[in-house]
mmCIF file of C-alpha atoms in Angstrom:
data_model
loop_
_atom_site.group_PDB
_atom_site.id
_atom_site.type_symbol
_atom_site.label_atom_id
_atom_site.label_comp_id
_atom_site.label_asym_id
_atom_site.label_seq_id
_atom_site.Cartn_x
_atom_site.Cartn_y
_atom_site.Cartn_z
ATOM 1 C CA MET A 25 -7.971 32.657 -33.272
ATOM 2 C CA LYS A 26 -7.768 34.003 -29.739
ATOM 3 C CA HIS A 27 -6.923 31.455 -27.074
ATOM 4 C CA ASP A 28 -9.994 32.371 -25.018
ATOM 5 C CA LEU A 29 -12.174 31.493 -27.992
ATOM 6 C CA GLU A 30 -10.313 28.210 -28.501
ATOM 7 C CA LEU A 31 -10.999 27.278 -24.900
ATOM 8 C CA LYS A 32 -14.626 28.254 -25.309
ATOM 9 C CA LEU A 33 -14.933 25.970 -28.343
ATOM 10 C CA GLN A 34 -13.459 23.151 -26.287
ATOM 11 C CA ALA A 35 -15.816 23.849 -23.381
ATOM 12 C CA TRP A 36 -18.692 23.707 -25.881
ATOM 13 C CA LEU A 37 -17.424 20.333 -27.132
ATOM 14 C CA ASP A 38 -17.135 18.999 -23.568
ATOM 15 C CA GLY A 39 -20.596 20.197 -22.599
ATOM 16 C CA GLU A 40 -19.195 22.558 -19.998
ATOM 17 C CA LEU A 41 -20.827 25.720 -21.339
ATOM 18 C CA PRO A 42 -24.151 26.939 -19.964
ATOM 19 C CA GLN A 43 -27.044 26.202 -22.334
ATOM 20 C CA ASP A 44 -27.680 29.873 -23.118
ATOM 21 C CA GLN A 45 -24.095 30.207 -24.446
ATOM 22 C CA ALA A 46 -23.821 26.754 -26.015
ATOM 23 C CA ALA A 47 -26.643 27.105 -28.546
ATOM 24 C CA PRO A 48 -25.471 30.315 -30.282
ATOM 25 C CA LEU A 49 -21.848 29.145 -30.238
ATOM 26 C CA GLY A 50 -22.841 25.885 -31.884
ATOM 27 C CA GLN A 51 -24.518 27.822 -34.697
ATOM 28 C CA TRP A 52 -21.434 29.971 -35.149
ATOM 29 C CA ILE A 53 -19.108 26.914 -35.251
ATOM 30 C CA ALA A 54 -21.218 25.421 -38.018
ATOM 31 C CA ARG A 55 -20.688 28.536 -40.113
ATOM 32 C CA ASP A 56 -16.966 29.087 -39.386
ATOM 33 C CA SER A 57 -14.603 26.696 -41.167
ATOM 34 C CA GLU A 58 -11.597 27.413 -38.942
ATOM 35 C CA ALA A 59 -13.628 26.816 -35.809
ATOM 36 C CA SER A 60 -15.171 23.681 -37.312
ATOM 37 C CA ALA A 61 -11.756 22.262 -38.192
ATOM 38 C CA LEU A 62 -10.420 22.900 -34.698
ATOM 39 C CA VAL A 63 -13.463 21.364 -33.066
ATOM 40 C CA ALA A 64 -13.152 18.332 -35.359
ATOM 41 C CA GLU A 65 -9.550 17.827 -34.295
ATOM 42 C CA LEU A 66 -10.372 18.109 -30.608
ATOM 43 C CA ARG A 67 -13.379 15.819 -31.018
ATOM 44 C CA ALA A 68 -11.284 13.151 -32.748
ATOM 45 C CA VAL A 69 -8.997 12.901 -29.733
ATOM 46 C CA LYS A 70 -11.870 13.118 -27.273
ATOM 47 C CA GLU A 71 -13.718 10.258 -28.949
ATOM 48 C CA THR A 72 -10.746 8.094 -29.777
ATOM 49 C CA LEU A 73 -9.090 7.799 -26.364
ATOM 50 C CA PRO A 74 -11.854 6.324 -24.170
ATOM 51 C CA GLY A 75 -11.861 2.544 -24.353
ATOM 52 C CA ASN A 76 -8.545 2.435 -26.164
ATOM 53 C CA GLU A 77 -6.169 2.434 -23.273
ATOM 54 C CA THR A 78 -3.588 -0.328 -23.488
ATOM 55 C CA PRO A 79 -4.462 -2.933 -20.846
ATOM 56 C CA ARG A 80 -1.672 -3.611 -18.378
ATOM 57 C CA ALA A 81 -1.261 -6.421 -15.883
ATOM 58 C CA VAL A 82 0.634 -6.409 -12.607
ATOM 59 C CA PRO A 83 3.988 -8.052 -13.377
ATOM 60 C CA ASP A 84 3.949 -10.039 -10.090
ATOM 61 C CA THR A 85 1.974 -13.156 -9.225
ATOM 62 C CA ARG A 86 -1.219 -12.774 -7.212
ATOM 63 C CA GLU A 87 0.387 -14.331 -4.141
ATOM 64 C CA PHE A 88 3.539 -12.236 -4.213
ATOM 65 C CA TYR A 89 1.701 -8.982 -4.905
ATOM 66 C CA TRP A 90 -0.748 -9.640 -2.055
ATOM 67 C CA SER A 91 1.934 -10.796 0.382
ATOM 68 C CA GLN A 92 3.654 -7.419 0.077
ATOM 69 C CA ILE A 93 0.402 -5.561 0.662
ATOM 70 C CA GLN A 94 -0.583 -7.790 3.575
ATOM 71 C CA ARG A 95 2.782 -7.391 5.268
ATOM 72 C CA ARG A 96 2.523 -3.604 5.073
ATOM 73 C CA ILE A 97 -1.070 -3.593 6.260
ATOM 74 C CA GLU A 98 -0.121 -5.655 9.302
ATOM 75 C CA ARG A 99 2.874 -3.451 9.977
ATOM 76 C CA GLU A 100 1.239 -0.083 9.381
ATOM 77 C CA THR A 101 -2.307 -0.671 10.607
ATOM 78 C CA PRO A 102 -2.237 -3.341 13.314
ATOM 79 C CA ALA A 103 -4.677 -1.598 15.600
ATOM 80 C CA LEU A 104 -7.116 -0.257 13.050
ATOM 81 C CA ARG A 105 -8.746 -3.467 11.911
ATOM 82 C CA PRO A 106 -8.160 -6.400 14.166
ATOM 83 C CA GLU A 107 -9.934 -9.595 13.214
ATOM 84 C CA ARG A 108 -13.112 -9.669 15.281
ATOM 85 C CA ALA A 109 -12.768 -12.492 17.801
ATOM 86 C CA PRO A 110 -15.796 -14.602 18.786
ATOM 87 C CA ARG A 111 -17.002 -14.440 22.410
ATOM 88 C CA PHE A 112 -15.500 -17.779 23.340
ATOM 89 C CA GLY A 113 -12.238 -16.534 21.926
ATOM 90 C CA ARG A 114 -12.296 -13.544 24.232
ATOM 91 C CA TRP A 115 -12.688 -15.753 27.329
ATOM 92 C CA GLN A 116 -9.928 -17.905 25.997
ATOM 93 C CA ARG A 117 -7.749 -14.872 25.744
ATOM 94 C CA TYR A 118 -8.432 -13.856 29.369
ATOM 95 C CA PHE A 119 -7.687 -17.382 30.520
ATOM 96 C CA LEU A 120 -4.506 -17.488 28.500
ATOM 97 C CA ALA A 121 -3.423 -14.157 29.946
ATOM 98 C CA LEU A 122 -3.912 -15.402 33.514
ATOM 99 C CA ALA A 123 -2.190 -18.683 32.737
ATOM 100 C CA GLY A 124 0.670 -16.731 31.244
ATOM 101 C CA VAL A 125 1.097 -14.638 34.384
ATOM 102 C CA ALA A 126 1.026 -17.753 36.575
ATOM 103 C CA ALA A 127 3.559 -19.522 34.377
ATOM 104 C CA ALA A 128 5.838 -16.505 34.469
ATOM 105 C CA ALA A 129 5.646 -16.391 38.269
ATOM 106 C CA CYS A 130 6.498 -20.103 38.565
ATOM 107 C CA THR A 131 9.397 -19.697 36.177
ATOM 108 C CA LEU A 132 10.707 -16.772 38.184
ATOM 109 C CA VAL A 133 10.569 -18.695 41.470
ATOM 110 C CA ILE A 134 12.287 -21.757 40.028
ATOM 111 C CA THR A 135 14.941 -19.651 38.338
ATOM 112 C CA LEU A 136 15.708 -17.762 41.530
ATOM 113 C CA ARG A 137 15.949 -20.980 43.492
ATOM 114 C CA HIS A 138 18.365 -22.512 41.054
ATOM 115 C CA ALA A 139 20.318 -19.362 40.578
ATOM 116 C CA ALA A 140 20.875 -18.936 44.336
ATOM 117 C CA PRO A 141 24.325 -19.957 45.456
ATOM 118 C CA PRO A 142 24.406 -23.327 47.229
ATOM 119 C CA ILE A 143 24.287 -23.074 50.956
ATOM 120 C CA PHE A 144 27.459 -24.381 52.543
ATOM 121 C CA ASP A 145 27.116 -24.060 56.239
ATOM 122 C CA GLU A 146 30.314 -23.453 58.049
ATOM 123 C CA ILE A 147 31.489 -26.427 59.993
ATOM 124 C CA SER A 148 33.737 -25.949 62.931
ATOM 125 C CA SER A 149 35.298 -28.528 65.122
ATOM 126 C CA THR A 150 36.044 -28.031 68.785
ATOM 127 C CA SER A 151 38.640 -30.742 68.877
ATOM 128 C CA ASP A 152 42.168 -30.526 67.448
ATOM 129 C CA SER A 153 42.285 -34.244 66.967
ATOM 130 C CA MET A 154 39.143 -34.293 64.817
ATOM 131 C CA GLU A 155 39.514 -34.752 61.067
ATOM 132 C CA ALA A 156 36.711 -33.790 58.763
ATOM 133 C CA VAL A 157 36.076 -34.625 55.134
ATOM 134 C CA THR A 158 33.180 -32.872 53.419
ATOM 135 C CA PHE A 159 31.279 -34.001 50.349
ATOM 136 C CA HIS A 160 28.553 -31.916 48.779
ATOM 137 C CA ASP A 161 26.124 -33.336 46.233
ATOM 138 C CA GLN A 162 24.710 -30.412 44.233
ATOM 139 C CA SER A 163 22.014 -32.346 42.422
ATOM 140 C CA GLY A 164 20.861 -34.126 45.539
ATOM 141 C CA GLN A 165 21.039 -30.966 47.640
ATOM 142 C CA MET A 166 22.934 -32.951 50.223
ATOM 143 C CA THR A 167 26.151 -32.422 52.147
ATOM 144 C CA VAL A 168 27.981 -35.283 53.829
ATOM 145 C CA VAL A 169 30.598 -34.562 56.461
ATOM 146 C CA TRP A 170 32.916 -37.396 57.377
ATOM 147 C CA LEU A 171 34.367 -36.934 60.841
ATOM 148 C CA GLN A 172 37.268 -38.939 62.237
ATOM 149 C CA ASP A 173 38.213 -38.652 65.903
ATOM 150 C CA ASN A 174 41.932 -39.384 66.228
ATOM 151 C CA SER A 175 42.238 -38.744 69.969
ATOM 152 C CA PRO A 176 43.609 -41.588 72.124
ATOM 153 C CA GLN A 177 40.367 -41.764 74.021
ATOM 154 C CA ALA A 178 38.336 -42.358 70.935
ATOM 155 C CA THR A 179 37.309 -45.998 70.744
ATOM 156 C CA PRO A 180 36.318 -47.560 68.577
ATOM 157 C CA LYS A 181 37.433 -45.656 65.505
ATOM 158 C CA GLN A 182 34.043 -45.128 63.985
ATOM 159 C CA PRO A 183 33.185 -42.186 61.820
ATOM 160 C CA LEU A 184 30.484 -39.805 62.900
ATOM 161 C CA LEU A 185 28.176 -38.859 60.106
ATOM 162 C CA LYS A 186 26.540 -35.510 59.644
ATOM 163 C CA THR A 187 24.310 -34.767 56.691
ATOM 164 C CA GLN A 188 22.534 -31.655 55.698
ATOM 165 C CA GLY A 189 19.823 -31.433 53.125
ATOM 166 C CA ALA A 190 17.208 -33.869 51.991
ATOM 167 C CA ASN A 191 18.375 -36.799 54.127
ATOM 168 C CA GLN A 192 19.523 -34.897 57.090
ATOM 169 C CA ASP A 193 20.760 -36.973 59.935
ATOM 170 C CA GLU A 194 21.410 -36.035 63.500
ATOM 171 C CA GLY A 195 25.014 -35.148 63.939
ATOM 172 C CA SER A 196 27.731 -35.639 66.429
ATOM 173 C CA PRO A 197 27.807 -33.362 69.448
ATOM 174 C CA ASN A 198 31.277 -32.383 68.324
ATOM 175 C CA VAL A 199 29.972 -30.766 65.224
ATOM 176 C CA GLU A 200 28.170 -27.471 64.900
ATOM 177 C CA ILE A 201 26.241 -26.470 61.926
ATOM 178 C CA GLN A 202 25.777 -22.739 61.729
ATOM 179 C CA MET B 9 -13.828 -22.762 7.887
ATOM 180 C CA GLU B 10 -12.836 -19.888 5.591
ATOM 181 C CA PRO B 11 -15.692 -18.656 3.340
ATOM 182 C CA ASN B 12 -15.323 -19.127 -0.418
ATOM 183 C CA THR B 13 -14.527 -15.534 -1.324
ATOM 184 C CA ALA B 14 -14.069 -16.297 -5.020
ATOM 185 C CA ALA B 15 -17.789 -17.010 -5.343
ATOM 186 C CA MET B 16 -18.896 -13.837 -3.543
ATOM 187 C CA THR B 17 -20.236 -10.663 -5.106
ATOM 188 C CA GLU B 18 -18.276 -7.453 -4.834
ATOM 189 C CA ALA B 19 -20.757 -6.020 -2.325
ATOM 190 C CA GLU B 20 -20.384 -9.080 -0.097
ATOM 191 C CA LEU B 21 -16.609 -8.873 -0.263
ATOM 192 C CA VAL B 22 -16.620 -5.168 0.587
ATOM 193 C CA LYS B 23 -18.885 -5.776 3.580
ATOM 194 C CA LEU B 24 -16.681 -8.559 4.903
ATOM 195 C CA ALA B 25 -13.566 -6.489 4.312
ATOM 196 C CA GLN B 26 -15.141 -3.623 6.257
ATOM 197 C CA GLU B 27 -15.618 -6.062 9.128
ATOM 198 C CA GLY B 28 -11.895 -6.732 9.040
ATOM 199 C CA LYS B 29 -11.744 -9.915 6.996
ATOM 200 C CA MET B 30 -8.452 -9.877 5.164
ATOM 201 C CA ALA B 31 -9.403 -12.808 2.923
ATOM 202 C CA ALA B 32 -12.245 -10.762 1.461
ATOM 203 C CA PHE B 33 -9.958 -7.811 0.841
ATOM 204 C CA GLU B 34 -7.404 -10.102 -0.784
ATOM 205 C CA GLU B 35 -10.075 -11.243 -3.232
ATOM 206 C CA LEU B 36 -10.935 -7.611 -4.052
ATOM 207 C CA VAL B 37 -7.258 -6.905 -4.682
ATOM 208 C CA ALA B 38 -7.012 -9.952 -6.943
ATOM 209 C CA ARG B 39 -10.037 -8.865 -8.970
ATOM 210 C CA HIS B 40 -8.985 -5.259 -9.542
ATOM 211 C CA ARG B 41 -5.216 -5.165 -9.199
ATOM 212 C CA ASP B 42 -4.569 -4.945 -12.951
ATOM 213 C CA LYS B 43 -6.892 -1.979 -13.413
ATOM 214 C CA ILE B 44 -5.388 -0.125 -10.477
ATOM 215 C CA TYR B 45 -1.870 -0.857 -11.682
ATOM 216 C CA ALA B 46 -2.763 0.235 -15.237
ATOM 217 C CA ARG B 47 -4.123 3.565 -13.985
ATOM 218 C CA ALA B 48 -0.991 4.181 -11.924
ATOM 219 C CA TYR B 49 1.130 3.285 -14.939
ATOM 220 C CA SER B 50 -0.823 5.597 -17.262
ATOM 221 C CA MET B 51 -0.021 8.515 -14.976
ATOM 222 C CA MET B 52 3.551 7.663 -13.995
ATOM 223 C CA ARG B 53 4.771 5.835 -17.128
ATOM 224 C CA HIS B 54 7.187 3.864 -14.969
ATOM 225 C CA ASP B 55 6.840 0.181 -14.024
ATOM 226 C CA ASP B 56 8.302 0.283 -10.518
ATOM 227 C CA GLU B 57 6.607 3.514 -9.538
ATOM 228 C CA ALA B 58 3.292 2.222 -10.804
ATOM 229 C CA LEU B 59 3.715 -1.016 -8.863
ATOM 230 C CA ASP B 60 4.633 0.778 -5.634
ATOM 231 C CA LEU B 61 1.836 3.313 -5.968
ATOM 232 C CA SER B 62 -0.733 0.652 -6.751
ATOM 233 C CA GLN B 63 0.237 -1.175 -3.560
ATOM 234 C CA ASP B 64 0.158 2.084 -1.599
ATOM 235 C CA ALA B 65 -3.357 2.590 -2.940
ATOM 236 C CA TRP B 66 -4.506 -0.820 -1.695
ATOM 237 C CA ILE B 67 -3.079 -0.153 1.742
ATOM 238 C CA LYS B 68 -4.777 3.223 1.863
ATOM 239 C CA GLY B 69 -7.966 1.588 0.642
ATOM 240 C CA TRP B 70 -7.851 -0.902 3.505
ATOM 241 C CA GLN B 71 -7.267 1.854 6.022
ATOM 242 C CA ARG B 72 -10.180 3.904 4.681
ATOM 243 C CA LEU B 73 -12.625 1.098 4.009
ATOM 244 C CA ALA B 74 -15.016 2.409 6.636
ATOM 245 C CA GLN B 75 -15.402 5.584 4.554
ATOM 246 C CA PHE B 76 -16.573 3.676 1.480
ATOM 247 C CA GLN B 77 -20.339 4.042 1.409
ATOM 248 C CA GLY B 78 -21.005 2.606 -2.030
ATOM 249 C CA GLU B 79 -21.814 5.866 -3.866
ATOM 250 C CA SER B 80 -19.591 4.628 -6.686
ATOM 251 C CA SER B 81 -18.323 1.155 -7.493
ATOM 252 C CA PHE B 82 -15.507 -0.158 -5.339
ATOM 253 C CA VAL B 83 -13.029 -0.099 -8.225
ATOM 254 C CA THR B 84 -13.948 3.510 -9.075
ATOM 255 C CA TRP B 85 -13.356 4.443 -5.439
ATOM 256 C CA MET B 86 -10.004 2.644 -5.480
ATOM 257 C CA THR B 87 -9.069 4.312 -8.765
ATOM 258 C CA ARG B 88 -9.679 7.735 -7.211
ATOM 259 C CA ILE B 89 -7.347 6.844 -4.346
ATOM 260 C CA THR B 90 -4.733 5.709 -6.862
ATOM 261 C CA ILE B 91 -5.039 8.928 -8.862
ATOM 262 C CA ASN B 92 -4.606 11.042 -5.747
ATOM 263 C CA LEU B 93 -1.485 9.139 -4.756
ATOM 264 C CA CYS B 94 -0.062 9.517 -8.267
ATOM 265 C CA LEU B 95 -0.806 13.255 -8.256
ATOM 266 C CA ASP B 96 0.957 13.609 -4.893
ATOM 267 C CA GLN B 97 3.947 11.748 -6.281
ATOM 268 C CA LEU B 98 4.021 13.875 -9.443
ATOM 269 C CA ARG B 99 3.874 17.035 -7.345
ATOM 270 C CA LYS B 100 6.833 15.830 -5.286
ATOM 271 C CA GLN B 101 8.792 15.063 -8.436
ATOM 272 C CA LYS B 102 7.933 18.439 -9.913
ATOM 273 C CA ARG B 103 9.211 20.213 -6.816
ATOM 274 C CA GLN B 104 12.425 18.230 -7.053
ATOM 275 C CA ARG B 105 13.140 18.904 -10.704
ATOM 276 C CA ALA B 106 14.247 22.328 -11.882
ATOM 277 C CA GLU B 107 11.712 24.376 -13.767
ATOM 278 C CA SER B 108 12.622 23.850 -17.402
ATOM 279 C CA ILE B 109 11.532 25.948 -20.371
ATOM 280 C CA GLU B 110 9.373 23.018 -21.392
ATOM 281 C CA ALA B 111 7.666 22.939 -18.021
ATOM 282 C CA MET B 112 7.058 26.674 -18.109
ATOM 283 C CA ALA B 113 5.431 26.296 -21.528
ATOM 284 C CA GLU B 114 2.875 23.802 -20.213
ATOM 285 C CA GLU B 115 0.020 26.264 -19.837
ATOM 286 C CA SER B 116 1.039 28.611 -22.617
ATOM 287 C CA GLY B 117 1.050 25.787 -25.115
ATOM 288 C CA GLY B 118 4.622 25.849 -26.400
ATOM 289 C CA VAL B 119 4.883 24.500 -29.940
ATOM 290 C CA GLU B 120 1.232 23.421 -29.929
ATOM 291 C CA ARG B 121 0.243 27.046 -30.477
ATOM 292 C CA GLN B 122 1.713 26.992 -33.961
ATOM 293 C CA MET B 123 0.591 23.527 -34.979
ATOM 294 C CA PRO B 124 -1.763 23.275 -37.944
ATOM 295 C CA VAL B 125 -5.076 21.614 -37.277
ATOM 296 C CA VAL B 126 -4.977 17.904 -38.033
ATOM 297 C CA THR B 127 -7.666 16.692 -40.408
ATOM 298 C CA PRO B 128 -8.993 14.167 -41.087
ATOM 299 C CA ASN B 129 -8.983 11.990 -37.955
ATOM 300 C CA PRO B 130 -5.570 10.249 -38.059
ATOM 301 C CA THR B 131 -6.859 7.162 -36.260
ATOM 302 C CA GLU B 132 -9.608 6.321 -38.699
ATOM 303 C CA GLY B 133 -9.516 2.830 -40.146
ATOM 304 C CA LEU B 134 -7.020 1.443 -37.649
ATOM 305 C CA GLU B 135 -7.323 -1.965 -36.028
ATOM 306 C CA ARG B 136 -8.014 -1.700 -32.316
ATOM 307 C CA LEU B 137 -4.698 -3.206 -31.255
ATOM 308 C CA GLU B 138 -2.770 -0.851 -33.495
ATOM 309 C CA LEU B 139 -4.828 2.080 -32.329
ATOM 310 C CA ARG B 140 -4.111 1.238 -28.705
ATOM 311 C CA GLU B 141 -0.404 0.939 -29.380
ATOM 312 C CA ARG B 142 -0.362 4.273 -31.164
ATOM 313 C CA ILE B 143 -2.280 6.021 -28.405
ATOM 314 C CA ASP B 144 0.058 4.514 -25.821
ATOM 315 C CA ARG B 145 3.142 5.726 -27.676
ATOM 316 C CA ALA B 146 1.646 9.188 -28.060
ATOM 317 C CA LEU B 147 0.689 9.379 -24.371
ATOM 318 C CA ALA B 148 4.259 8.449 -23.441
ATOM 319 C CA GLN B 149 5.509 11.534 -25.281
ATOM 320 C CA LEU B 150 3.305 13.998 -23.417
ATOM 321 C CA SER B 151 4.424 15.955 -20.381
ATOM 322 C CA HIS B 152 3.110 14.740 -17.004
ATOM 323 C CA GLU B 153 0.722 17.700 -16.824
ATOM 324 C CA HIS B 154 -0.792 17.119 -20.248
ATOM 325 C CA ARG B 155 -1.022 13.370 -19.783
ATOM 326 C CA THR B 156 -2.620 13.692 -16.351
ATOM 327 C CA VAL B 157 -5.336 16.034 -17.523
ATOM 328 C CA LEU B 158 -6.074 13.764 -20.484
ATOM 329 C CA VAL B 159 -6.267 10.684 -18.291
ATOM 330 C CA LEU B 160 -8.585 12.397 -15.835
ATOM 331 C CA HIS B 161 -10.840 13.872 -18.494
ATOM 332 C CA GLU B 162 -10.927 11.245 -21.255
ATOM 333 C CA PHE B 163 -10.448 8.036 -19.280
ATOM 334 C CA GLU B 164 -11.874 8.906 -15.864
ATOM 335 C CA GLU B 165 -14.494 11.271 -17.284
ATOM 336 C CA LEU B 166 -14.025 13.901 -14.611
ATOM 337 C CA GLU B 167 -15.363 17.426 -15.141
ATOM 338 C CA TYR B 168 -13.096 20.480 -15.326
ATOM 339 C CA LYS B 169 -13.985 21.510 -11.791
ATOM 340 C CA GLU B 170 -13.151 18.125 -10.320
ATOM 341 C CA ILE B 171 -9.861 17.912 -12.218
ATOM 342 C CA ALA B 172 -8.916 21.388 -10.986
ATOM 343 C CA ARG B 173 -9.648 20.336 -7.407
ATOM 344 C CA ARG B 174 -7.573 17.188 -7.682
ATOM 345 C CA MET B 175 -4.685 18.863 -9.484
ATOM 346 C CA SER B 176 -4.788 21.878 -7.145
ATOM 347 C CA CYS B 177 -5.003 24.389 -9.980
ATOM 348 C CA SER B 178 -7.586 26.708 -11.538
ATOM 349 C CA ILE B 179 -10.281 25.617 -13.976
ATOM 350 C CA GLY B 180 -8.654 27.909 -16.577
ATOM 351 C CA THR B 181 -5.382 25.995 -16.210
ATOM 352 C CA VAL B 182 -7.207 22.698 -16.631
ATOM 353 C CA MET B 183 -8.918 23.948 -19.784
ATOM 354 C CA SER B 184 -5.664 25.225 -21.209
ATOM 355 C CA ARG B 185 -3.750 22.048 -20.417
ATOM 356 C CA LEU B 186 -6.507 19.895 -21.852
ATOM 357 C CA PHE B 187 -6.621 21.965 -25.021
ATOM 358 C CA TYR B 188 -2.896 21.722 -25.679
ATOM 359 C CA ALA B 189 -2.801 18.086 -24.627
ATOM 360 C CA ARG B 190 -5.452 17.247 -27.207
ATOM 361 C CA ARG B 191 -3.723 19.238 -29.895
ATOM 362 C CA ARG B 192 -0.437 17.540 -29.137
ATOM 363 C CA MET B 193 -2.107 14.125 -29.152
ATOM 364 C CA ALA B 194 -3.680 14.833 -32.539
ATOM 365 C CA SER B 195 -0.310 15.873 -33.884
ATOM 366 C CA LEU B 196 1.470 12.849 -32.432
ATOM 367 C CA LEU B 197 -1.140 10.432 -33.730
ATOM 368 C CA ALA B 198 -0.880 11.985 -37.200
ATOM 369 C CA GLY B 199 2.913 11.842 -37.018
ATOM 370 C CA LEU B 200 2.839 8.208 -36.013
ATOM 371 C CA LYS B 201 0.557 7.499 -38.936
ATOM 372 C CA ARG B 202 2.977 9.247 -41.309
ATOM 373 C CA ASP B 203 5.884 7.218 -39.884
ATOM 374 C CA LYS B 204 3.935 4.069 -40.542
ATOM 375 C CA LEU B 205 3.196 5.004 -44.145
ATOM 376 C CA GLU B 206 6.782 5.991 -44.990
#
C-alpha cells in the first residue's frame, strides 16, 4: 500500500478528512481487507492510550517543591507582580521612607562628630619658669592644664587651672589657648 | 488574616493569583503539580528534567497569569505551557546530538515500514494497571519525535494542524510521525504481550 494512502486512512480514522472524501473512503475500507486490518491496528492504539497513562507524582514534598518555585518567582519577577498594598500601607511606606532619611542624616552627623580628631589646642607659655602638665579626658571632652609657676616671685605656690571643654574655666593670664 | 485557599474554587484562586496573591497560586500549584509533572515526564522520560521543566512551567504560568482569560481550564492552560517548554528543550537536545540514522528515519518510518499489521488488539483483556505499565514501557522505547506526537494527539487531543504548529513542522510530517508511532506502539504492545506469555 502506498504511504499516501496509509496516511489518508489514518486521517479518515482521526476525523481529519473532509466529509466529501471521508464517506467514499469509509465504504472502500469496509471492502478492502488490507485497509481494514491497518485501520484496526491504528484504531487499537488510538483507543487504548487515552486514559491509560501511568499517573506520576512529584517526588518532592509540597513545601519543598513550592519553596523552589517561590524563590525563583521572587528572584526572576520581583517587579511584575508585587503584592498590592492597602492605602494605609502606602502612607506608612512614605512615612517610613522619610523617617529613614532622617535617621540616616542623624547617623551621619553623629559619626562625623565622633570620627573627627579630638581638638587639642596648642598651649604656649610666655614664662620660662612655668611648668605645665596637661590631661585630656576624651569621654568627657575636657582638657585640664596644670600650671606651676616656679619663679621666685611666685607666692604662694598655687596651681593655676585652665580647662577647655564642657566645664571650661577662665584661665591664667599666662596661658594662651589658640 | 490569610484567606483559606484550600476551600476556594479554582476560579477564585486564579482571580486572586492574578491580583498577585502568592498563597492562591501556591494552592493552584499544589492541586495540579502532579499532572504537570506527569506531562513533562511523558515527554522527557527523565525524572530531573521533568521536575525542572514542571517548575519552569509554573514560573512561566505566574508571569503570564494576566494572559489567562479562562477559555480553557487552568490546568489545560498550564499543560500547554509545559508542553511548549518540553518541545523547546527537545529541540535544543536535538540540535546538540548528531543526526543518527535512526533520527533520519523518523519520518520515513524505518523498520515500521516492513512491520506486519498487528491483529487482534494486543491489549484486549488486560487489567488496567497492567495495561498502563505496558503502555508506559512501550512509550519509553519510542523516539522523542514519535512519543511527542502520540502524547499531543492521543493524550492532549490536539489536531494535526495544532501539533504541526507546536512542533514547528508540516502537517504531512505530523501525519507521518503519528502513523509510524502508532504502528510501532502496536508492535511493541504485541511484543510485550508475547514476552509475558513466554
